Amino acid sequence: MKEGKTIEFKEDISNSFLKTVSAYANYGTGTILFGINDNGIVVGIENPDQKCLDIENKINDCITPKPDFSLSINRKTRVISLIVNEGSDKPYLYKGKAYKRNDTSTTEIDRLALNRLTLLGTGKYYDQLPSGKSSFSFSVLEQELKDKLGIKAISSDILKTLSLYSDQDGYNHAAELVADTNEYPGIDVARFGSSINEIMDREQYVNVSILSQYHSVVDLYKKYYQYEKIAGIERKRMQIVPEMAFREAVANAIVHRTWDVLANIRIAMYSDRIEIMSPGGLPFGISEIDFRQGYVSVLRNPILAGLFFRLSYIEMFGTGVKRIFEEYKNYSTKPRFEITENAVVVILPSIEYLTATTSDEEKIIEVLKGGKLRSSSEIAMLT
């Protein structure tokens, strides 16, 4: 047995274990074993029954609110086991501070993480919180609703139905994000040549509706990753990266990112792939295994997700990863995901057809092998 994220050894009983109690109650159930030293050697605890009472009293006196925990004694080894369950009344504080377990260490969290814990404890989401502003214009949203849902004009009732406004709290953060202008970060797009030192194009879409941002990056995608192929009298639209996979990845980056950090979504366009980085890592309660298998049932911004669902930019909640893989099912190349605590990166490779390529397709592939990302018009001229 070794120390790790969910298990900690304590040779004796001191107040330092209370930091780990806070960490487990805040971020996930874990066990503290008293009577085992840092090398994993069992040394036991003298008078374990009394020590159990001491541990219980320390937790009750020093952790606010009181977490759910249980104590047991191994009579043979005199090791005390303290199991602390993750709680719902976050944040759990020790001396006014909240803690998090990082591998084998326990560290104090910063103010941003504390704010997020507090939000979790209230059962609310960031996009539901009041924006504090009293006036927005929604011409972009109005046009979207007209085109997609046949709604002629936005009214207060429509905004309430979309959960963007309430009589009690006014507009929320979701309303501000879909408004024509806002003060939030946006999307930063860079198109690279043969190396990352060769920037062929750079676009930033910030301080505008997230709906405008979405359409702008899709238009940029079409410029560089789609082209027309003429076969006889027919024109066929071809794609270098599957459009629906790109749309899904961008929509999910917008809907599932953390909006309380001042970081843009970053899209890097290369000749052989597109990388989409969404700030914030995975939503609380979702493991990397769950994410990769497509089991994402926790929404970080449910109002935004609901709006994008109504507008058909995403399908059923939690199916984005599966949809992206579905778009690659007929190709030899497959998408990849890189997940860290602070970001999720979706890598969409250029597609390689499993069927034999035609001479025209071979020419296009040769053009792209040069390393430079070219527009559809440039591809047409060179082939």
mmCIF file of C-alpha atoms in Angstrom:
data_model
loop_
_atom_site.group_PDB
_atom_site.id
_atom_site.type_symbol
_atom_site.label_atom_id
_atom_site.label_comp_id
_atom_site.label_asym_id
_atom_site.label_seq_id
_atom_site.Cartn_x
_atom_site.Cartn_y
_atom_site.Cartn_z
ATOM 1 C CA MET A 1 0.000 0.000 0.000
ATOM 2 C CA LYS A 2 1.276 3.454 -0.949
ATOM 3 C CA GLU A 3 0.213 6.999 -0.258
ATOM 4 C CA GLY A 4 -1.699 8.663 -3.050
ATOM 5 C CA LYS A 5 -4.469 11.063 -3.856
ATOM 6 C CA THR A 6 -7.096 9.126 -1.888
ATOM 7 C CA ILE A 7 -4.964 7.705 0.914
ATOM 8 C CA GLU A 8 -2.639 9.382 3.409
ATOM 9 C CA PHE A 9 -0.391 7.946 6.142
ATOM 10 C CA LYS A 10 0.062 9.593 9.530
ATOM 11 C CA GLU A 11 2.557 8.224 12.051
ATOM 12 C CA ASP A 12 0.820 10.043 14.898
ATOM 13 C CA ILE A 13 -2.038 12.464 15.468
ATOM 14 C CA SER A 14 -1.453 16.174 14.940
ATOM 15 C CA ASN A 15 -3.661 18.916 13.593
ATOM 16 C CA SER A 16 -2.108 18.661 10.122
ATOM 17 C CA PHE A 17 -4.474 15.799 9.235
ATOM 18 C CA LEU A 18 -7.371 18.264 9.375
ATOM 19 C CA LYS A 19 -6.182 19.833 6.112
ATOM 20 C CA THR A 20 -6.613 16.463 4.429
ATOM 21 C CA VAL A 21 -10.064 16.073 5.984
ATOM 22 C CA SER A 22 -10.992 19.357 4.307
ATOM 23 C CA ALA A 23 -9.518 18.143 1.003
ATOM 24 C CA TYR A 24 -11.429 14.855 0.958
ATOM 25 C CA ALA A 25 -14.716 16.468 1.990
ATOM 26 C CA ASN A 26 -14.310 19.041 -0.781
ATOM 27 C CA TYR A 27 -12.933 17.022 -3.684
ATOM 28 C CA GLY A 28 -13.501 13.314 -3.182
ATOM 29 C CA THR A 29 -13.731 10.572 -0.589
ATOM 30 C CA GLY A 30 -10.429 9.445 0.899
ATOM 31 C CA THR A 31 -8.816 7.603 3.796
ATOM 32 C CA ILE A 32 -6.299 8.689 6.427
ATOM 33 C CA LEU A 33 -4.447 5.863 8.199
ATOM 34 C CA PHE A 34 -2.977 6.738 11.597
ATOM 35 C CA GLY A 35 -0.137 4.515 12.789
ATOM 36 C CA ILE A 36 1.733 4.187 9.475
ATOM 37 C CA ASN A 37 4.840 6.269 8.773
ATOM 38 C CA ASP A 38 5.815 7.942 5.499
ATOM 39 C CA ASN A 39 7.720 4.828 4.410
ATOM 40 C CA GLY A 40 4.586 2.706 4.718
ATOM 41 C CA ILE A 41 5.789 0.911 7.848
ATOM 42 C CA VAL A 42 3.124 0.087 10.422
ATOM 43 C CA VAL A 43 4.044 1.531 13.827
ATOM 44 C CA GLY A 44 0.612 1.546 15.460
ATOM 45 C CA ILE A 45 -1.051 4.066 17.770
ATOM 46 C CA GLU A 46 -0.920 3.854 21.550
ATOM 47 C CA ASN A 47 -4.324 3.847 23.265
ATOM 48 C CA PRO A 48 -6.246 3.853 19.948
ATOM 49 C CA ASP A 49 -9.701 4.093 21.565
ATOM 50 C CA GLN A 50 -8.856 7.406 23.208
ATOM 51 C CA LYS A 51 -7.117 8.608 20.052
ATOM 52 C CA CYS A 52 -10.290 7.924 18.054
ATOM 53 C CA LEU A 53 -12.171 10.233 20.395
ATOM 54 C CA ASP A 54 -9.442 12.851 19.977
ATOM 55 C CA ILE A 55 -9.701 12.637 16.182
ATOM 56 C CA GLU A 56 -13.487 12.928 16.276
ATOM 57 C CA ASN A 57 -13.346 15.951 18.583
ATOM 58 C CA LYS A 58 -10.743 17.687 16.424
ATOM 59 C CA ILE A 59 -12.890 17.258 13.312
ATOM 60 C CA ASN A 60 -16.061 18.435 15.047
ATOM 61 C CA ASP A 61 -14.305 21.457 16.550
ATOM 62 C CA CYS A 62 -12.160 22.547 13.605
ATOM 63 C CA ILE A 63 -13.915 21.677 10.319
ATOM 64 C CA THR A 64 -16.850 23.799 9.161
ATOM 65 C CA PRO A 65 -19.393 22.573 8.219
ATOM 66 C CA LYS A 66 -19.123 19.141 9.809
ATOM 67 C CA PRO A 67 -18.138 16.513 7.231
ATOM 68 C CA ASP A 68 -19.370 12.944 7.026
ATOM 69 C CA PHE A 69 -16.701 10.543 8.302
ATOM 70 C CA SER A 70 -16.198 7.199 10.007
ATOM 71 C CA LEU A 71 -13.480 5.762 12.277
ATOM 72 C CA SER A 72 -12.368 2.192 12.815
ATOM 73 C CA ILE A 73 -9.501 0.422 14.606
ATOM 74 C CA ASN A 74 -7.478 -2.567 13.467
ATOM 75 C CA ARG A 75 -6.925 -4.252 16.841
ATOM 76 C CA LYS A 76 -4.052 -6.344 15.545
ATOM 77 C CA THR A 77 -1.961 -3.493 14.113
ATOM 78 C CA ARG A 78 -3.408 -0.645 16.233
ATOM 79 C CA VAL A 79 -3.898 1.356 13.025
ATOM 80 C CA ILE A 80 -6.798 3.819 13.024
ATOM 81 C CA SER A 81 -8.659 4.264 9.744
ATOM 82 C CA LEU A 82 -10.462 7.557 9.120
ATOM 83 C CA ILE A 83 -12.686 7.604 6.034
ATOM 84 C CA VAL A 84 -13.862 11.069 4.985
ATOM 85 C CA ASN A 85 -16.699 11.173 2.464
ATOM 86 C CA GLU A 86 -17.076 13.884 -0.125
ATOM 87 C CA GLY A 87 -19.804 16.236 1.025
ATOM 88 C CA SER A 88 -22.448 18.333 -0.691
ATOM 89 C CA ASP A 89 -22.221 21.361 1.627
ATOM 90 C CA LYS A 90 -18.993 22.696 0.116
ATOM 91 C CA PRO A 91 -16.681 24.350 0.958
ATOM 92 C CA TYR A 92 -15.415 22.465 4.022
ATOM 93 C CA LEU A 93 -12.996 24.781 5.793
ATOM 94 C CA TYR A 94 -10.200 24.271 8.295
ATOM 95 C CA LYS A 95 -9.372 27.543 10.038
ATOM 96 C CA GLY A 96 -11.228 29.418 7.312
ATOM 97 C CA LYS A 97 -9.295 27.796 4.456
ATOM 98 C CA ALA A 98 -10.166 25.026 2.001
ATOM 99 C CA TYR A 99 -7.737 22.353 0.849
ATOM 100 C CA LYS A 100 -7.209 20.000 -2.052
ATOM 101 C CA ARG A 101 -5.316 16.732 -2.407
ATOM 102 C CA ASN A 102 -2.583 16.681 -5.073
ATOM 103 C CA ASP A 103 -1.066 13.202 -5.370
ATOM 104 C CA THR A 104 0.578 12.689 -1.954
ATOM 105 C CA SER A 105 0.377 16.279 -0.718
ATOM 106 C CA THR A 106 -2.417 18.491 0.590
ATOM 107 C CA THR A 107 -2.439 22.148 -0.445
ATOM 108 C CA GLU A 108 -4.576 25.213 0.166
ATOM 109 C CA ILE A 109 -6.717 26.221 -2.805
ATOM 110 C CA ASP A 110 -6.766 29.718 -4.278
ATOM 111 C CA ARG A 111 -9.656 32.177 -4.255
ATOM 112 C CA LEU A 112 -10.939 31.136 -7.700
ATOM 113 C CA ALA A 113 -11.154 27.477 -6.669
ATOM 114 C CA LEU A 114 -12.818 28.510 -3.408
ATOM 115 C CA ASN A 115 -15.427 30.486 -5.328
ATOM 116 C CA ARG A 116 -16.127 27.432 -7.471
ATOM 117 C CA LEU A 117 -16.505 25.221 -4.412
ATOM 118 C CA THR A 118 -18.904 27.727 -2.902
ATOM 119 C CA LEU A 119 -20.931 27.675 -6.115
ATOM 120 C CA LEU A 120 -21.045 23.870 -6.029
ATOM 121 C CA GLY A 121 -22.247 24.019 -2.455
ATOM 122 C CA THR A 122 -25.187 26.198 -3.452
ATOM 123 C CA GLY A 123 -26.139 23.857 -6.296
ATOM 124 C CA LYS A 124 -25.860 26.662 -8.845
ATOM 125 C CA TYR A 125 -23.800 27.173 -11.987
ATOM 126 C CA TYR A 126 -21.798 30.156 -13.158
ATOM 127 C CA ASP A 127 -24.042 30.940 -16.129
ATOM 128 C CA GLN A 128 -27.047 31.083 -13.776
ATOM 129 C CA LEU A 129 -25.613 33.819 -11.555
ATOM 130 C CA PRO A 130 -26.889 37.404 -11.940
ATOM 131 C CA SER A 131 -24.751 39.496 -14.282
ATOM 132 C CA GLY A 132 -25.354 42.693 -12.338
ATOM 133 C CA LYS A 133 -26.173 44.572 -15.550
ATOM 134 C CA SER A 134 -29.597 45.841 -16.509
ATOM 135 C CA SER A 135 -29.485 46.342 -20.263
ATOM 136 C CA PHE A 136 -28.369 44.198 -23.209
ATOM 137 C CA SER A 137 -29.102 44.053 -26.932
ATOM 138 C CA PHE A 138 -29.829 40.673 -28.519
ATOM 139 C CA SER A 139 -30.004 41.238 -32.286
ATOM 140 C CA VAL A 140 -27.727 38.251 -33.014
ATOM 141 C CA LEU A 141 -29.770 35.954 -30.788
ATOM 142 C CA GLU A 142 -32.999 37.304 -32.260
ATOM 143 C CA GLN A 143 -31.861 36.451 -35.791
ATOM 144 C CA GLU A 144 -30.805 32.976 -34.665
ATOM 145 C CA LEU A 145 -34.194 32.335 -33.075
ATOM 146 C CA LYS A 146 -35.933 33.573 -36.210
ATOM 147 C CA ASP A 147 -33.857 31.387 -38.536
ATOM 148 C CA LYS A 148 -33.846 28.254 -36.392
ATOM 149 C CA LEU A 149 -37.105 28.334 -34.461
ATOM 150 C CA GLY A 150 -39.331 30.728 -36.361
ATOM 151 C CA ILE A 151 -39.528 33.193 -33.467
ATOM 152 C CA LYS A 152 -40.152 36.631 -34.951
ATOM 153 C CA ALA A 153 -38.987 38.852 -32.103
ATOM 154 C CA ILE A 154 -37.403 38.581 -28.675
ATOM 155 C CA SER A 155 -39.611 39.424 -25.726
ATOM 156 C CA SER A 156 -39.173 39.201 -21.978
ATOM 157 C CA ASP A 157 -41.183 35.977 -22.054
ATOM 158 C CA ILE A 158 -38.789 34.477 -24.604
ATOM 159 C CA LEU A 159 -35.794 35.458 -22.480
ATOM 160 C CA LYS A 160 -37.435 33.866 -19.444
ATOM 161 C CA THR A 161 -38.192 30.695 -21.403
ATOM 162 C CA LEU A 162 -34.516 30.499 -22.394
ATOM 163 C CA SER A 163 -33.580 31.049 -18.707
ATOM 164 C CA LEU A 164 -31.663 34.207 -19.591
ATOM 165 C CA TYR A 165 -33.757 36.500 -17.418
ATOM 166 C CA SER A 166 -35.850 36.349 -14.261
ATOM 167 C CA ASP A 167 -37.963 38.965 -12.512
ATOM 168 C CA GLN A 168 -36.080 38.349 -9.278
ATOM 169 C CA ASP A 169 -32.451 38.447 -10.451
ATOM 170 C CA GLY A 170 -32.639 40.132 -13.851
ATOM 171 C CA TYR A 171 -30.145 39.054 -16.524
ATOM 172 C CA ASN A 172 -27.646 36.302 -15.754
ATOM 173 C CA HIS A 173 -24.148 35.579 -17.070
ATOM 174 C CA ALA A 174 -25.572 33.399 -19.854
ATOM 175 C CA ALA A 175 -27.568 36.382 -21.128
ATOM 176 C CA GLU A 176 -24.450 38.536 -21.144
ATOM 177 C CA LEU A 177 -22.527 35.903 -23.099
ATOM 178 C CA VAL A 178 -25.143 35.686 -25.872
ATOM 179 C CA ALA A 179 -25.736 39.455 -25.956
ATOM 180 C CA ASP A 180 -24.392 41.378 -28.943
ATOM 181 C CA THR A 181 -21.473 42.695 -26.888
ATOM 182 C CA ASN A 182 -19.910 41.523 -23.644
ATOM 183 C CA GLU A 183 -16.733 41.812 -21.610
ATOM 184 C CA TYR A 184 -15.814 38.135 -21.623
ATOM 185 C CA PRO A 185 -12.886 36.408 -23.336
ATOM 186 C CA GLY A 186 -13.549 34.871 -26.728
ATOM 187 C CA ILE A 187 -11.788 32.780 -29.348
ATOM 188 C CA ASP A 188 -8.231 33.214 -30.627
ATOM 189 C CA VAL A 189 -7.487 31.527 -33.977
ATOM 190 C CA ALA A 190 -4.020 31.103 -35.475
ATOM 191 C CA ARG A 191 -3.254 29.480 -38.827
ATOM 192 C CA PHE A 192 0.280 28.146 -39.085
ATOM 193 C CA GLY A 193 2.487 27.407 -42.058
ATOM 194 C CA SER A 194 5.266 24.829 -42.121
ATOM 195 C CA SER A 195 6.151 25.557 -38.473
ATOM 196 C CA ILE A 196 4.695 27.317 -35.436
ATOM 197 C CA ASN A 197 7.064 30.191 -36.184
ATOM 198 C CA GLU A 198 5.237 30.836 -39.454
ATOM 199 C CA ILE A 199 1.864 32.418 -38.674
ATOM 200 C CA MET A 200 -0.154 32.739 -41.875
ATOM 201 C CA ASP A 201 -3.278 34.228 -40.349
ATOM 202 C CA ARG A 202 -4.486 35.402 -36.955
ATOM 203 C CA GLU A 203 -8.041 36.236 -35.925
ATOM 204 C CA GLN A 204 -9.568 37.134 -32.573
ATOM 205 C CA TYR A 205 -13.273 37.072 -31.851
ATOM 206 C CA VAL A 206 -13.802 38.747 -28.489
ATOM 207 C CA ASN A 207 -16.363 40.976 -26.769
ATOM 208 C CA VAL A 208 -19.110 39.771 -29.102
ATOM 209 C CA SER A 209 -21.909 37.236 -28.757
ATOM 210 C CA ILE A 210 -20.728 33.651 -28.399
ATOM 211 C CA LEU A 211 -23.123 32.889 -31.266
ATOM 212 C CA SER A 212 -21.182 35.294 -33.501
ATOM 213 C CA GLN A 213 -17.927 33.721 -32.350
ATOM 214 C CA TYR A 214 -19.189 30.269 -33.257
ATOM 215 C CA HIS A 215 -20.216 31.279 -36.784
ATOM 216 C CA SER A 216 -17.009 33.237 -37.402
ATOM 217 C CA VAL A 217 -14.722 30.306 -36.656
ATOM 218 C CA VAL A 218 -16.895 27.949 -38.730
ATOM 219 C CA ASP A 219 -16.556 30.354 -41.680
ATOM 220 C CA LEU A 220 -12.787 30.381 -41.193
ATOM 221 C CA TYR A 221 -12.763 26.581 -41.113
ATOM 222 C CA LYS A 222 -14.652 26.442 -44.421
ATOM 223 C CA LYS A 223 -12.129 28.780 -46.023
ATOM 224 C CA TYR A 224 -9.146 26.557 -45.265
ATOM 225 C CA TYR A 225 -10.468 23.014 -44.870
ATOM 226 C CA GLN A 226 -13.076 22.651 -47.601
ATOM 227 C CA TYR A 227 -12.814 22.709 -51.380
ATOM 228 C CA GLU A 228 -14.861 21.758 -54.430
ATOM 229 C CA LYS A 229 -14.049 18.779 -56.612
ATOM 230 C CA ILE A 230 -15.405 18.623 -60.155
ATOM 231 C CA ALA A 231 -16.304 15.143 -61.372
ATOM 232 C CA GLY A 232 -17.808 15.290 -64.839
ATOM 233 C CA ILE A 233 -20.671 17.762 -64.658
ATOM 234 C CA GLU A 234 -20.986 17.548 -60.886
ATOM 235 C CA ARG A 235 -19.356 19.625 -58.200
ATOM 236 C CA LYS A 236 -18.672 17.826 -54.945
ATOM 237 C CA ARG A 237 -17.861 19.548 -51.679
ATOM 238 C CA MET A 238 -14.791 17.951 -50.109
ATOM 239 C CA GLN A 239 -13.403 18.420 -46.623
ATOM 240 C CA ILE A 240 -9.925 18.054 -45.181
ATOM 241 C CA VAL A 241 -11.210 17.904 -41.594
ATOM 242 C CA PRO A 242 -14.819 16.731 -41.002
ATOM 243 C CA GLU A 243 -17.032 19.799 -40.641
ATOM 244 C CA MET A 244 -19.441 18.287 -38.127
ATOM 245 C CA ALA A 245 -16.556 17.194 -35.903
ATOM 246 C CA PHE A 246 -15.187 20.740 -35.973
ATOM 247 C CA ARG A 247 -18.594 22.270 -35.261
ATOM 248 C CA GLU A 248 -19.164 19.908 -32.346
ATOM 249 C CA ALA A 249 -15.721 20.565 -30.875
ATOM 250 C CA VAL A 250 -16.131 24.350 -31.069
ATOM 251 C CA ALA A 251 -19.676 24.301 -29.671
ATOM 252 C CA ASN A 252 -18.554 22.120 -26.776
ATOM 253 C CA ALA A 253 -15.543 24.347 -26.125
ATOM 254 C CA ILE A 254 -17.886 27.331 -25.782
ATOM 255 C CA VAL A 255 -20.564 25.572 -23.742
ATOM 256 C CA HIS A 256 -18.321 23.610 -21.366
ATOM 257 C CA ARG A 257 -15.459 26.033 -20.731
ATOM 258 C CA THR A 258 -15.011 27.927 -17.471
ATOM 259 C CA TRP A 259 -16.096 31.527 -17.900
ATOM 260 C CA ASP A 260 -14.606 32.798 -14.652
ATOM 261 C CA VAL A 261 -11.052 32.788 -16.042
ATOM 262 C CA LEU A 262 -9.718 35.424 -18.449
ATOM 263 C CA ALA A 263 -8.474 33.028 -21.113
ATOM 264 C CA ASN A 264 -9.553 32.689 -24.729
ATOM 265 C CA ILE A 265 -10.497 29.452 -26.390
ATOM 266 C CA ARG A 266 -7.524 28.795 -28.677
ATOM 267 C CA ILE A 267 -7.845 27.224 -32.111
ATOM 268 C CA ALA A 268 -4.628 26.287 -33.909
ATOM 269 C CA MET A 269 -4.962 25.429 -37.598
ATOM 270 C CA TYR A 270 -2.282 23.291 -39.256
ATOM 271 C CA SER A 271 -2.081 21.596 -42.633
ATOM 272 C CA ASP A 272 -2.698 18.171 -41.098
ATOM 273 C CA ARG A 273 -4.924 18.952 -38.093
ATOM 274 C CA ILE A 274 -6.912 21.447 -36.039
ATOM 275 C CA GLU A 275 -6.382 21.814 -32.293
ATOM 276 C CA ILE A 276 -9.119 23.346 -30.125
ATOM 277 C CA MET A 277 -8.227 24.253 -26.541
ATOM 278 C CA SER A 278 -11.018 24.940 -24.061
ATOM 279 C CA PRO A 279 -10.027 26.572 -20.730
ATOM 280 C CA GLY A 280 -10.990 24.899 -17.488
ATOM 281 C CA GLY A 281 -10.376 21.171 -17.643
ATOM 282 C CA LEU A 282 -13.199 18.707 -17.047
ATOM 283 C CA PRO A 283 -16.342 19.643 -15.100
ATOM 284 C CA PHE A 284 -16.339 18.733 -11.414
ATOM 285 C CA GLY A 285 -17.359 15.108 -10.964
ATOM 286 C CA ILE A 286 -16.282 13.899 -14.433
ATOM 287 C CA SER A 287 -13.269 11.605 -14.663
ATOM 288 C CA GLU A 288 -10.987 11.401 -17.676
ATOM 289 C CA ILE A 289 -12.168 7.835 -18.294
ATOM 290 C CA ASP A 290 -15.806 8.948 -18.286
ATOM 291 C CA PHE A 291 -14.986 11.764 -20.693
ATOM 292 C CA ARG A 292 -13.092 9.587 -23.179
ATOM 293 C CA GLN A 293 -15.899 7.029 -23.177
ATOM 294 C CA GLY A 294 -18.441 9.734 -23.860
ATOM 295 C CA TYR A 295 -20.225 9.563 -20.510
ATOM 296 C CA VAL A 296 -20.447 13.277 -19.725
ATOM 297 C CA SER A 297 -23.592 13.839 -17.686
ATOM 298 C CA VAL A 298 -22.444 16.945 -15.784
ATOM 299 C CA LEU A 299 -22.987 20.312 -17.436
ATOM 300 C CA ARG A 300 -20.793 23.228 -16.451
ATOM 301 C CA ASN A 301 -23.093 25.834 -18.050
ATOM 302 C CA PRO A 302 -26.584 24.309 -18.373
ATOM 303 C CA ILE A 303 -28.289 27.458 -19.686
ATOM 304 C CA LEU A 304 -25.780 27.843 -22.521
ATOM 305 C CA ALA A 305 -25.987 24.123 -23.244
ATOM 306 C CA GLY A 306 -29.775 24.345 -23.384
ATOM 307 C CA LEU A 307 -29.644 27.259 -25.818
ATOM 308 C CA PHE A 308 -27.125 25.555 -28.110
ATOM 309 C CA PHE A 309 -29.315 22.447 -28.008
ATOM 310 C CA ARG A 310 -32.412 24.432 -29.025
ATOM 311 C CA LEU A 311 -30.452 25.970 -31.899
ATOM 312 C CA SER A 312 -29.210 22.495 -32.970
ATOM 313 C CA TYR A 313 -25.537 23.327 -32.504
ATOM 314 C CA ILE A 314 -25.203 20.410 -30.123
ATOM 315 C CA GLU A 315 -27.358 17.292 -29.921
ATOM 316 C CA MET A 316 -28.170 15.324 -26.800
ATOM 317 C CA PHE A 317 -26.261 16.523 -23.745
ATOM 318 C CA GLY A 318 -23.101 14.574 -23.054
ATOM 319 C CA THR A 319 -22.744 13.025 -26.528
ATOM 320 C CA GLY A 320 -20.159 15.401 -27.994
ATOM 321 C CA VAL A 321 -17.174 13.057 -27.778
ATOM 322 C CA LYS A 322 -19.136 10.207 -29.350
ATOM 323 C CA ARG A 323 -20.316 12.466 -32.166
ATOM 324 C CA ILE A 324 -16.774 13.591 -32.928
ATOM 325 C CA PHE A 325 -15.572 9.985 -33.154
ATOM 326 C CA GLU A 326 -18.612 9.113 -35.257
ATOM 327 C CA GLU A 327 -17.524 11.661 -37.873
ATOM 328 C CA TYR A 328 -14.218 9.792 -38.250
ATOM 329 C CA LYS A 329 -15.613 6.259 -38.428
ATOM 330 C CA ASN A 330 -14.924 5.911 -42.182
ATOM 331 C CA TYR A 331 -11.387 7.283 -42.005
ATOM 332 C CA SER A 332 -8.085 5.829 -40.865
ATOM 333 C CA THR A 333 -7.126 8.888 -38.813
ATOM 334 C CA LYS A 334 -8.889 9.426 -35.490
ATOM 335 C CA PRO A 335 -9.377 12.410 -33.156
ATOM 336 C CA ARG A 336 -7.364 12.712 -29.951
ATOM 337 C CA PHE A 337 -7.944 14.430 -26.629
ATOM 338 C CA GLU A 338 -5.395 15.921 -24.238
ATOM 339 C CA ILE A 339 -6.783 16.599 -20.768
ATOM 340 C CA THR A 340 -5.174 18.551 -17.957
ATOM 341 C CA GLU A 341 -6.512 20.166 -14.813
ATOM 342 C CA ASN A 342 -6.788 23.516 -16.584
ATOM 343 C CA ALA A 343 -7.679 22.692 -20.181
ATOM 344 C CA VAL A 344 -9.171 20.201 -22.613
ATOM 345 C CA VAL A 345 -7.601 20.023 -26.076
ATOM 346 C CA VAL A 346 -9.398 18.346 -28.986
ATOM 347 C CA ILE A 347 -7.134 17.379 -31.892
ATOM 348 C CA LEU A 348 -8.945 16.822 -35.196
ATOM 349 C CA PRO A 349 -6.586 15.294 -37.788
ATOM 350 C CA SER A 350 -7.030 15.633 -41.524
ATOM 351 C CA ILE A 351 -8.941 12.678 -42.884
ATOM 352 C CA GLU A 352 -7.386 9.869 -44.871
ATOM 353 C CA TYR A 353 -9.895 7.966 -46.940
ATOM 354 C CA LEU A 354 -9.948 4.205 -46.529
ATOM 355 C CA THR A 355 -10.858 3.817 -50.190
ATOM 356 C CA ALA A 356 -8.383 4.267 -53.025
ATOM 357 C CA THR A 357 -7.702 7.880 -53.860
ATOM 358 C CA THR A 358 -8.272 9.312 -57.301
ATOM 359 C CA SER A 359 -5.562 11.125 -59.204
ATOM 360 C CA ASP A 360 -7.134 14.480 -58.253
ATOM 361 C CA GLU A 361 -7.199 13.515 -54.594
ATOM 362 C CA GLU A 362 -3.580 12.427 -54.802
ATOM 363 C CA LYS A 363 -2.666 15.850 -56.193
ATOM 364 C CA ILE A 364 -4.433 17.574 -53.318
ATOM 365 C CA ILE A 365 -2.672 15.361 -50.795
ATOM 366 C CA GLU A 366 0.672 16.204 -52.389
ATOM 367 C CA VAL A 367 -0.108 19.928 -52.173
ATOM 368 C CA LEU A 368 -0.927 19.616 -48.482
ATOM 369 C CA LYS A 369 2.206 17.589 -47.798
ATOM 370 C CA GLY A 370 4.205 20.744 -48.467
ATOM 371 C CA GLY A 371 3.390 21.792 -44.926
ATOM 372 C CA LYS A 372 1.547 25.020 -45.668
ATOM 373 C CA LEU A 373 -2.137 25.345 -44.908
ATOM 374 C CA ARG A 374 -3.816 26.705 -48.041
ATOM 375 C CA SER A 375 -7.249 28.089 -48.759
ATOM 376 C CA SER A 376 -9.682 26.167 -50.949
ATOM 377 C CA SER A 377 -9.044 28.582 -53.852
ATOM 378 C CA GLU A 378 -5.274 28.025 -53.579
ATOM 379 C CA ILE A 379 -5.776 24.252 -53.622
ATOM 380 C CA ALA A 380 -7.925 24.535 -56.740
ATOM 381 C CA MET A 381 -5.261 26.571 -58.571
ATOM 382 C CA LEU A 382 -2.457 24.157 -57.684
ATOM 383 C CA THR A 383 -4.362 21.043 -58.718
#
